[in-house]
mmCIF file of N, CA and C in Angstrom:
data_model
loop_
_atom_site.group_PDB
_atom_site.id
_atom_site.type_symbol
_atom_site.label_atom_id
_atom_site.label_comp_id
_atom_site.label_asym_id
_atom_site.label_seq_id
_atom_site.Cartn_x
_atom_site.Cartn_y
_atom_site.Cartn_z
ATOM 1 N N MET A 1 140.643 80.993 82.689
ATOM 2 C CA MET A 1 141.520 80.387 81.732
ATOM 3 C C MET A 1 142.735 79.789 82.398
ATOM 4 N N ARG A 2 143.196 80.393 83.439
ATOM 5 C CA ARG A 2 144.402 79.907 84.116
ATOM 6 C C ARG A 2 144.192 78.481 84.581
ATOM 7 N N ARG A 3 143.027 78.171 85.136
ATOM 8 C CA ARG A 3 142.787 76.837 85.669
ATOM 9 C C ARG A 3 142.675 75.796 84.571
ATOM 10 N N TYR A 4 142.244 76.226 83.403
ATOM 11 C CA TYR A 4 141.990 75.252 82.313
ATOM 12 C C TYR A 4 143.044 75.335 81.218
ATOM 13 N N GLY A 5 143.917 76.288 81.259
ATOM 14 C CA GLY A 5 145.003 76.334 80.316
ATOM 15 C C GLY A 5 144.673 76.859 78.938
ATOM 16 N N GLY A 6 143.554 77.549 78.759
ATOM 17 C CA GLY A 6 143.227 78.087 77.446
ATOM 18 C C GLY A 6 141.819 78.604 77.402
ATOM 19 N N ASP A 7 141.411 79.032 76.222
ATOM 20 C CA ASP A 7 140.089 79.567 76.030
ATOM 21 C C ASP A 7 139.047 78.445 76.015
ATOM 22 N N ASP A 8 137.831 78.756 76.351
ATOM 23 C CA ASP A 8 136.733 77.812 76.365
ATOM 24 C C ASP A 8 136.360 77.449 74.935
ATOM 25 N N PRO A 9 136.486 76.185 74.572
ATOM 26 C CA PRO A 9 136.175 75.779 73.197
ATOM 27 C C PRO A 9 134.671 75.642 72.924
ATOM 28 N N GLY A 10 133.857 75.811 73.947
ATOM 29 C CA GLY A 10 132.393 75.653 73.803
ATOM 30 C C GLY A 10 131.774 76.764 72.959
ATOM 31 N N PRO A 11 130.516 76.585 72.633
ATOM 32 C CA PRO A 11 129.836 77.586 71.806
ATOM 33 C C PRO A 11 129.769 78.949 72.500
ATOM 34 N N ARG A 12 129.897 79.987 71.747
ATOM 35 C CA ARG A 12 129.818 81.350 72.250
ATOM 36 C C ARG A 12 128.345 81.760 72.392
ATOM 37 N N PRO A 13 128.076 82.722 73.262
ATOM 38 C CA PRO A 13 126.717 83.248 73.336
ATOM 39 C C PRO A 13 126.399 83.935 71.986
ATOM 40 N N PRO A 14 125.121 84.005 71.636
ATOM 41 C CA PRO A 14 124.760 84.706 70.382
ATOM 42 C C PRO A 14 125.309 86.139 70.419
ATOM 43 N N ALA A 15 125.636 86.672 69.258
ATOM 44 C CA ALA A 15 126.188 88.035 69.195
ATOM 45 C C ALA A 15 125.268 89.070 69.792
ATOM 46 N N ASP A 16 123.958 88.817 69.735
ATOM 47 C CA ASP A 16 122.998 89.778 70.279
ATOM 48 C C ASP A 16 122.537 89.430 71.683
ATOM 49 N N ALA A 17 123.246 88.525 72.338
ATOM 50 C CA ALA A 17 122.887 88.120 73.730
ATOM 51 C C ALA A 17 122.990 89.330 74.652
ATOM 52 N N PRO A 18 121.957 89.537 75.496
ATOM 53 C CA PRO A 18 122.081 90.602 76.466
ATOM 54 C C PRO A 18 123.263 90.334 77.397
ATOM 55 N N THR A 19 124.065 91.351 77.605
ATOM 56 C CA THR A 19 125.294 91.233 78.386
ATOM 57 C C THR A 19 125.373 92.358 79.412
ATOM 58 N N LEU A 20 125.779 91.982 80.612
ATOM 59 C CA LEU A 20 125.965 92.970 81.675
ATOM 60 C C LEU A 20 127.459 93.136 81.946
ATOM 61 N N LEU A 21 127.862 94.360 82.132
ATOM 62 C CA LEU A 21 129.252 94.675 82.538
ATOM 63 C C LEU A 21 129.168 95.312 83.920
ATOM 64 N N LEU A 22 130.064 94.906 84.783
ATOM 65 C CA LEU A 22 130.106 95.456 86.148
ATOM 66 C C LEU A 22 131.307 96.401 86.219
ATOM 67 N N HIS A 23 131.032 97.653 86.551
ATOM 68 C CA HIS A 23 132.057 98.687 86.652
ATOM 69 C C HIS A 23 132.348 98.967 88.104
ATOM 70 N N VAL A 24 133.610 99.156 88.420
ATOM 71 C CA VAL A 24 134.013 99.743 89.702
ATOM 72 C C VAL A 24 134.824 100.947 89.322
ATOM 73 N N GLY A 25 134.250 102.127 89.540
ATOM 74 C CA GLY A 25 134.847 103.329 89.017
ATOM 75 C C GLY A 25 134.881 103.245 87.495
ATOM 76 N N PRO A 26 136.000 103.575 86.886
ATOM 77 C CA PRO A 26 136.092 103.539 85.406
ATOM 78 C C PRO A 26 136.392 102.151 84.889
ATOM 79 N N ASP A 27 136.674 101.196 85.755
ATOM 80 C CA ASP A 27 137.134 99.861 85.323
ATOM 81 C C ASP A 27 136.008 98.859 85.208
ATOM 82 N N VAL A 28 136.011 98.090 84.143
ATOM 83 C CA VAL A 28 135.104 96.927 84.041
ATOM 84 C C VAL A 28 135.776 95.776 84.786
ATOM 85 N N VAL A 29 135.093 95.252 85.807
ATOM 86 C CA VAL A 29 135.673 94.189 86.626
ATOM 87 C C VAL A 29 134.965 92.848 86.441
ATOM 88 N N GLY A 30 133.827 92.857 85.715
ATOM 89 C CA GLY A 30 133.150 91.601 85.533
ATOM 90 C C GLY A 30 132.135 91.700 84.401
ATOM 91 N N CYS A 31 131.680 90.513 83.967
ATOM 92 C CA CYS A 31 130.678 90.471 82.911
ATOM 93 C C CYS A 31 129.903 89.148 83.016
ATOM 94 N N VAL A 32 128.738 89.166 82.383
ATOM 95 C CA VAL A 32 127.911 87.985 82.277
ATOM 96 C C VAL A 32 126.954 88.162 81.111
ATOM 97 N N ALA A 33 126.633 87.089 80.380
ATOM 98 C CA ALA A 33 125.708 87.165 79.285
ATOM 99 C C ALA A 33 124.562 86.195 79.538
ATOM 100 N N LEU A 34 123.461 86.463 78.853
ATOM 101 C CA LEU A 34 122.261 85.633 78.966
ATOM 102 C C LEU A 34 121.904 85.123 77.577
ATOM 103 N N ALA A 35 121.852 83.798 77.421
ATOM 104 C CA ALA A 35 121.360 83.217 76.204
ATOM 105 C C ALA A 35 119.944 82.692 76.533
ATOM 106 N N ALA A 36 118.922 83.262 75.933
ATOM 107 C CA ALA A 36 117.554 82.891 76.264
ATOM 108 C C ALA A 36 116.840 82.359 75.033
ATOM 109 N N GLU A 37 116.111 81.273 75.258
ATOM 110 C CA GLU A 37 115.287 80.686 74.225
ATOM 111 C C GLU A 37 113.928 80.324 74.860
ATOM 112 N N GLY A 38 112.962 81.186 74.641
ATOM 113 C CA GLY A 38 111.669 80.963 75.297
ATOM 114 C C GLY A 38 111.801 81.138 76.822
ATOM 115 N N GLU A 39 111.267 80.189 77.545
ATOM 116 C CA GLU A 39 111.296 80.277 79.011
ATOM 117 C C GLU A 39 112.561 79.727 79.620
ATOM 118 N N ILE A 40 113.465 79.214 78.811
ATOM 119 C CA ILE A 40 114.740 78.657 79.314
ATOM 120 C C ILE A 40 115.861 79.613 78.974
ATOM 121 N N GLY A 41 116.642 79.948 79.988
ATOM 122 C CA GLY A 41 117.801 80.806 79.791
ATOM 123 C C GLY A 41 119.042 80.133 80.267
ATOM 124 N N GLU A 42 120.175 80.564 79.742
ATOM 125 C CA GLU A 42 121.466 80.021 80.197
ATOM 126 C C GLU A 42 122.432 81.165 80.504
ATOM 127 N N ILE A 43 123.039 81.079 81.659
ATOM 128 C CA ILE A 43 124.069 82.034 82.045
ATOM 129 C C ILE A 43 125.329 81.658 81.264
ATOM 130 N N LYS A 44 125.895 82.643 80.591
ATOM 131 C CA LYS A 44 127.090 82.399 79.756
ATOM 132 C C LYS A 44 128.170 83.383 80.171
ATOM 133 N N ARG A 45 129.387 82.875 80.218
ATOM 134 C CA ARG A 45 130.606 83.663 80.366
ATOM 135 C C ARG A 45 130.608 84.613 81.559
ATOM 136 N N MET A 46 130.134 84.156 82.712
ATOM 137 C CA MET A 46 130.248 84.980 83.920
ATOM 138 C C MET A 46 131.712 84.997 84.335
ATOM 139 N N PHE A 47 132.239 86.186 84.548
ATOM 140 C CA PHE A 47 133.663 86.325 84.831
ATOM 141 C C PHE A 47 133.900 87.598 85.638
ATOM 142 N N VAL A 48 134.786 87.477 86.621
ATOM 143 C CA VAL A 48 135.253 88.640 87.393
ATOM 144 C C VAL A 48 136.796 88.610 87.323
ATOM 145 N N VAL A 49 137.374 89.756 87.017
ATOM 146 C CA VAL A 49 138.847 89.784 86.913
ATOM 147 C C VAL A 49 139.461 89.406 88.257
ATOM 148 N N GLU A 50 140.600 88.759 88.151
ATOM 149 C CA GLU A 50 141.227 88.185 89.348
ATOM 150 C C GLU A 50 141.453 89.206 90.458
ATOM 151 N N ALA A 51 141.896 90.394 90.118
ATOM 152 C CA ALA A 51 142.191 91.413 91.133
ATOM 153 C C ALA A 51 140.955 91.906 91.872
ATOM 154 N N ALA A 52 139.743 91.638 91.328
ATOM 155 C CA ALA A 52 138.529 92.131 91.925
ATOM 156 C C ALA A 52 137.724 91.010 92.612
ATOM 157 N N ARG A 53 138.263 89.823 92.655
ATOM 158 C CA ARG A 53 137.528 88.713 93.253
ATOM 159 C C ARG A 53 137.488 88.800 94.766
ATOM 160 N N GLY A 54 136.500 88.107 95.352
ATOM 161 C CA GLY A 54 136.390 88.070 96.796
ATOM 162 C C GLY A 54 135.675 89.295 97.385
ATOM 163 N N ARG A 55 135.014 90.084 96.544
ATOM 164 C CA ARG A 55 134.362 91.298 96.989
ATOM 165 C C ARG A 55 132.883 91.307 96.741
ATOM 166 N N GLY A 56 132.299 90.151 96.399
ATOM 167 C CA GLY A 56 130.872 90.050 96.149
ATOM 168 C C GLY A 56 130.428 90.440 94.735
ATOM 169 N N HIS A 57 131.373 90.676 93.834
ATOM 170 C CA HIS A 57 131.009 91.073 92.487
ATOM 171 C C HIS A 57 130.240 89.956 91.739
ATOM 172 N N SER A 58 130.585 88.721 91.977
ATOM 173 C CA SER A 58 129.894 87.623 91.306
ATOM 174 C C SER A 58 128.424 87.571 91.749
ATOM 175 N N ARG A 59 128.151 87.837 93.006
ATOM 176 C CA ARG A 59 126.764 87.864 93.477
ATOM 177 C C ARG A 59 125.982 89.001 92.799
ATOM 178 N N VAL A 60 126.626 90.147 92.633
ATOM 179 C CA VAL A 60 125.984 91.272 91.944
ATOM 180 C C VAL A 60 125.666 90.887 90.499
ATOM 181 N N LEU A 61 126.621 90.288 89.827
ATOM 182 C CA LEU A 61 126.395 89.839 88.454
ATOM 183 C C LEU A 61 125.301 88.790 88.369
ATOM 184 N N LEU A 62 125.322 87.832 89.304
ATOM 185 C CA LEU A 62 124.308 86.794 89.284
ATOM 186 C C LEU A 62 122.912 87.374 89.514
ATOM 187 N N ALA A 63 122.772 88.262 90.465
ATOM 188 C CA ALA A 63 121.462 88.887 90.691
ATOM 189 C C ALA A 63 121.039 89.703 89.466
ATOM 190 N N GLY A 64 121.977 90.361 88.821
ATOM 191 C CA GLY A 64 121.673 91.150 87.642
ATOM 192 C C GLY A 64 121.204 90.278 86.481
ATOM 193 N N VAL A 65 121.881 89.173 86.245
ATOM 194 C CA VAL A 65 121.480 88.323 85.104
ATOM 195 C C VAL A 65 120.162 87.613 85.410
ATOM 196 N N GLU A 66 119.884 87.317 86.678
ATOM 197 C CA GLU A 66 118.580 86.745 87.018
ATOM 198 C C GLU A 66 117.467 87.754 86.747
ATOM 199 N N GLU A 67 117.671 88.980 87.112
ATOM 200 C CA GLU A 67 116.683 90.049 86.823
ATOM 201 C C GLU A 67 116.504 90.237 85.330
ATOM 202 N N LEU A 68 117.618 90.245 84.609
ATOM 203 C CA LEU A 68 117.537 90.340 83.146
ATOM 204 C C LEU A 68 116.778 89.175 82.559
ATOM 205 N N ALA A 69 117.029 87.980 83.054
ATOM 206 C CA ALA A 69 116.335 86.780 82.548
ATOM 207 C C ALA A 69 114.834 86.883 82.755
ATOM 208 N N VAL A 70 114.420 87.316 83.961
ATOM 209 C CA VAL A 70 112.993 87.461 84.222
ATOM 210 C C VAL A 70 112.364 88.464 83.261
ATOM 211 N N ARG A 71 113.031 89.576 83.004
ATOM 212 C CA ARG A 71 112.510 90.584 82.066
ATOM 213 C C ARG A 71 112.401 90.025 80.654
ATOM 214 N N HIS A 72 113.189 88.997 80.316
ATOM 215 C CA HIS A 72 113.124 88.359 79.004
ATOM 216 C C HIS A 72 112.187 87.134 78.975
ATOM 217 N N GLY A 73 111.413 86.949 80.055
ATOM 218 C CA GLY A 73 110.433 85.867 80.080
ATOM 219 C C GLY A 73 110.997 84.533 80.504
ATOM 220 N N VAL A 74 112.204 84.473 80.992
ATOM 221 C CA VAL A 74 112.818 83.219 81.407
ATOM 222 C C VAL A 74 112.271 82.786 82.741
ATOM 223 N N THR A 75 111.874 81.526 82.874
ATOM 224 C CA THR A 75 111.429 80.982 84.145
ATOM 225 C C THR A 75 112.340 79.923 84.702
ATOM 226 N N LEU A 76 113.223 79.388 83.840
ATOM 227 C CA LEU A 76 114.244 78.429 84.269
ATOM 228 C C LEU A 76 115.586 78.913 83.741
ATOM 229 N N LEU A 77 116.488 79.170 84.711
ATOM 230 C CA LEU A 77 117.817 79.671 84.355
ATOM 231 C C LEU A 77 118.830 78.586 84.717
ATOM 232 N N ARG A 78 119.647 78.233 83.763
ATOM 233 C CA ARG A 78 120.617 77.157 83.984
ATOM 234 C C ARG A 78 121.999 77.605 83.560
ATOM 235 N N LEU A 79 122.989 76.769 83.939
ATOM 236 C CA LEU A 79 124.365 77.127 83.642
ATOM 237 C C LEU A 79 125.230 75.875 83.715
ATOM 238 N N VAL A 80 126.428 76.003 83.163
ATOM 239 C CA VAL A 80 127.443 74.962 83.233
ATOM 240 C C VAL A 80 128.676 75.626 83.835
ATOM 241 N N THR A 81 129.303 74.937 84.770
ATOM 242 C CA THR A 81 130.589 75.394 85.289
ATOM 243 C C THR A 81 131.513 74.204 85.421
ATOM 244 N N GLY A 82 132.786 74.464 85.613
ATOM 245 C CA GLY A 82 133.767 73.406 85.715
ATOM 246 C C GLY A 82 134.060 72.995 87.156
ATOM 247 N N ILE A 83 134.455 71.753 87.338
ATOM 248 C CA ILE A 83 134.737 71.257 88.674
ATOM 249 C C ILE A 83 135.973 71.930 89.294
ATOM 250 N N GLU A 84 136.790 72.582 88.459
ATOM 251 C CA GLU A 84 137.940 73.285 88.977
ATOM 252 C C GLU A 84 137.588 74.705 89.428
ATOM 253 N N GLN A 85 136.306 74.981 89.576
ATOM 254 C CA GLN A 85 135.855 76.284 90.029
ATOM 255 C C GLN A 85 134.982 76.116 91.286
ATOM 256 N N PRO A 86 135.573 75.690 92.384
ATOM 257 C CA PRO A 86 134.788 75.456 93.596
ATOM 258 C C PRO A 86 134.103 76.731 94.108
ATOM 259 N N GLU A 87 134.726 77.878 93.880
ATOM 260 C CA GLU A 87 134.101 79.142 94.309
ATOM 261 C C GLU A 87 132.780 79.348 93.559
ATOM 262 N N ALA A 88 132.791 79.073 92.256
ATOM 263 C CA ALA A 88 131.582 79.238 91.447
ATOM 264 C C ALA A 88 130.503 78.254 91.884
ATOM 265 N N MET A 89 130.882 76.997 92.122
ATOM 266 C CA MET A 89 129.905 75.996 92.565
ATOM 267 C C MET A 89 129.300 76.400 93.907
ATOM 268 N N ALA A 90 130.106 76.923 94.811
ATOM 269 C CA ALA A 90 129.609 77.369 96.113
ATOM 270 C C ALA A 90 128.633 78.563 95.943
ATOM 271 N N LEU A 91 128.998 79.486 95.057
ATOM 272 C CA LEU A 91 128.156 80.638 94.767
ATOM 273 C C LEU A 91 126.769 80.186 94.260
ATOM 274 N N TYR A 92 126.752 79.296 93.283
ATOM 275 C CA TYR A 92 125.491 78.853 92.734
ATOM 276 C C TYR A 92 124.659 78.103 93.748
ATOM 277 N N SER A 93 125.270 77.210 94.490
ATOM 278 C CA SER A 93 124.538 76.456 95.525
ATOM 279 C C SER A 93 123.953 77.388 96.556
ATOM 280 N N SER A 94 124.727 78.356 97.012
ATOM 281 C CA SER A 94 124.247 79.290 98.046
ATOM 282 C C SER A 94 123.250 80.283 97.507
ATOM 283 N N SER A 95 123.079 80.351 96.188
ATOM 284 C CA SER A 95 122.140 81.291 95.584
ATOM 285 C C SER A 95 120.864 80.605 95.101
ATOM 286 N N GLY A 96 120.672 79.344 95.523
ATOM 287 C CA GLY A 96 119.442 78.631 95.193
ATOM 288 C C GLY A 96 119.465 77.809 93.965
ATOM 289 N N TYR A 97 120.619 77.636 93.336
ATOM 290 C CA TYR A 97 120.728 76.766 92.173
ATOM 291 C C TYR A 97 120.906 75.329 92.626
ATOM 292 N N GLU A 98 120.319 74.420 91.869
ATOM 293 C CA GLU A 98 120.427 73.013 92.211
ATOM 294 C C GLU A 98 121.147 72.266 91.082
ATOM 295 N N LEU A 99 121.901 71.234 91.446
ATOM 296 C CA LEU A 99 122.555 70.408 90.422
ATOM 297 C C LEU A 99 121.520 69.737 89.557
ATOM 298 N N ILE A 100 121.766 69.688 88.267
ATOM 299 C CA ILE A 100 120.885 69.044 87.316
ATOM 300 C C ILE A 100 121.726 68.158 86.421
ATOM 301 N N PRO A 101 121.090 67.243 85.665
ATOM 302 C CA PRO A 101 121.852 66.466 84.685
ATOM 303 C C PRO A 101 122.504 67.362 83.636
ATOM 304 N N GLY A 102 123.587 66.890 83.083
ATOM 305 C CA GLY A 102 124.299 67.666 82.062
ATOM 306 C C GLY A 102 123.391 67.963 80.863
ATOM 307 N N PHE A 103 123.707 69.027 80.159
ATOM 308 C CA PHE A 103 122.914 69.417 78.983
ATOM 309 C C PHE A 103 123.870 70.099 77.979
ATOM 310 N N GLY A 104 123.380 70.204 76.752
ATOM 311 C CA GLY A 104 124.070 70.946 75.716
ATOM 312 C C GLY A 104 125.462 70.429 75.393
ATOM 313 N N TYR A 105 126.288 71.317 74.909
ATOM 314 C CA TYR A 105 127.644 70.993 74.438
ATOM 315 C C TYR A 105 128.443 70.249 75.480
ATOM 316 N N TRP A 106 128.340 70.649 76.755
ATOM 317 C CA TRP A 106 129.131 70.068 77.846
ATOM 318 C C TRP A 106 128.396 68.941 78.573
ATOM 319 N N GLY A 107 127.247 68.514 78.054
ATOM 320 C CA GLY A 107 126.384 67.573 78.789
ATOM 321 C C GLY A 107 127.050 66.295 79.252
ATOM 322 N N ASP A 108 127.960 65.759 78.492
ATOM 323 C CA ASP A 108 128.609 64.495 78.812
ATOM 324 C C ASP A 108 130.028 64.668 79.381
ATOM 325 N N GLU A 109 130.418 65.880 79.635
ATOM 326 C CA GLU A 109 131.780 66.167 80.104
ATOM 327 C C GLU A 109 131.865 65.937 81.610
ATOM 328 N N PRO A 110 132.671 64.979 82.066
ATOM 329 C CA PRO A 110 132.719 64.705 83.501
ATOM 330 C C PRO A 110 133.337 65.841 84.339
ATOM 331 N N ALA A 111 134.053 66.767 83.686
ATOM 332 C CA ALA A 111 134.693 67.848 84.443
ATOM 333 C C ALA A 111 133.793 69.069 84.582
ATOM 334 N N THR A 112 132.486 68.919 84.262
ATOM 335 C CA THR A 112 131.538 70.015 84.407
ATOM 336 C C THR A 112 130.454 69.662 85.397
ATOM 337 N N ARG A 113 129.816 70.703 85.899
ATOM 338 C CA ARG A 113 128.625 70.551 86.721
ATOM 339 C C ARG A 113 127.590 71.530 86.170
ATOM 340 N N CYS A 114 126.338 71.045 86.099
ATOM 341 C CA CYS A 114 125.252 71.868 85.578
ATOM 342 C C CYS A 114 124.278 72.211 86.735
ATOM 343 N N TYR A 115 123.818 73.401 86.728
ATOM 344 C CA TYR A 115 122.927 73.918 87.779
ATOM 345 C C TYR A 115 121.722 74.576 87.122
ATOM 346 N N ALA A 116 120.628 74.684 87.880
ATOM 347 C CA ALA A 116 119.430 75.377 87.391
ATOM 348 C C ALA A 116 118.691 75.991 88.587
ATOM 349 N N LYS A 117 117.926 77.050 88.252
ATOM 350 C CA LYS A 117 117.130 77.693 89.280
ATOM 351 C C LYS A 117 115.831 78.168 88.624
ATOM 352 N N ARG A 118 114.706 77.923 89.264
ATOM 353 C CA ARG A 118 113.409 78.435 88.820
ATOM 354 C C ARG A 118 113.335 79.916 89.239
ATOM 355 N N LEU A 119 112.908 80.754 88.326
ATOM 356 C CA LEU A 119 112.781 82.188 88.572
ATOM 357 C C LEU A 119 111.338 82.560 88.766
ATOM 358 N N ASP A 120 111.073 83.547 89.566
ATOM 359 C CA ASP A 120 109.727 84.018 89.860
ATOM 360 C C ASP A 120 109.366 85.130 88.853
ATOM 361 N N PRO A 121 108.406 84.884 87.935
ATOM 362 C CA PRO A 121 108.060 85.912 86.981
ATOM 363 C C PRO A 121 107.499 87.172 87.632
ATOM 364 N N ALA A 122 107.002 87.087 88.857
ATOM 365 C CA ALA A 122 106.484 88.246 89.558
ATOM 366 C C ALA A 122 107.560 89.289 89.812
ATOM 367 N N ARG A 123 108.802 88.864 89.809
ATOM 368 C CA ARG A 123 109.923 89.785 89.996
ATOM 369 C C ARG A 123 109.995 90.828 88.877
ATOM 370 N N ALA A 124 109.456 90.507 87.710
ATOM 371 C CA ALA A 124 109.506 91.413 86.584
ATOM 372 C C ALA A 124 108.521 92.560 86.746
ATOM 373 N N ALA A 125 107.548 92.401 87.620
ATOM 374 C CA ALA A 125 106.494 93.398 87.788
ATOM 375 C C ALA A 125 106.993 94.682 88.447
ATOM 376 N N GLY A 126 108.117 94.605 89.183
ATOM 377 C CA GLY A 126 108.613 95.736 89.933
ATOM 378 C C GLY A 126 109.472 96.620 89.184
#
């Protein structure tokens, strides 16, 4: 919010969206939600508190939401991030996500970047 000056005006994840919380000791330091519709899923609201950044927590959350997506039958996982989040863009690129054309609510917004990654359904077997 600090970079953008307020809350995200975009659509919220469904109230029943699977959500992961990342705890360090008793503290919640991060979260991420999955909005899934059939084989297409979208990462929503991935966030790590500022004091806990730079410790790999985003990678843990990303791996967790990918595993969650596979268990929900998702084969294509996509997301939208803002251009003022270079750390997030670097994370997604280094984690196998590729830039895709804009989609959804933010599809035509020049200050966003959209990414997607094909998931391996065999990962759900383990």
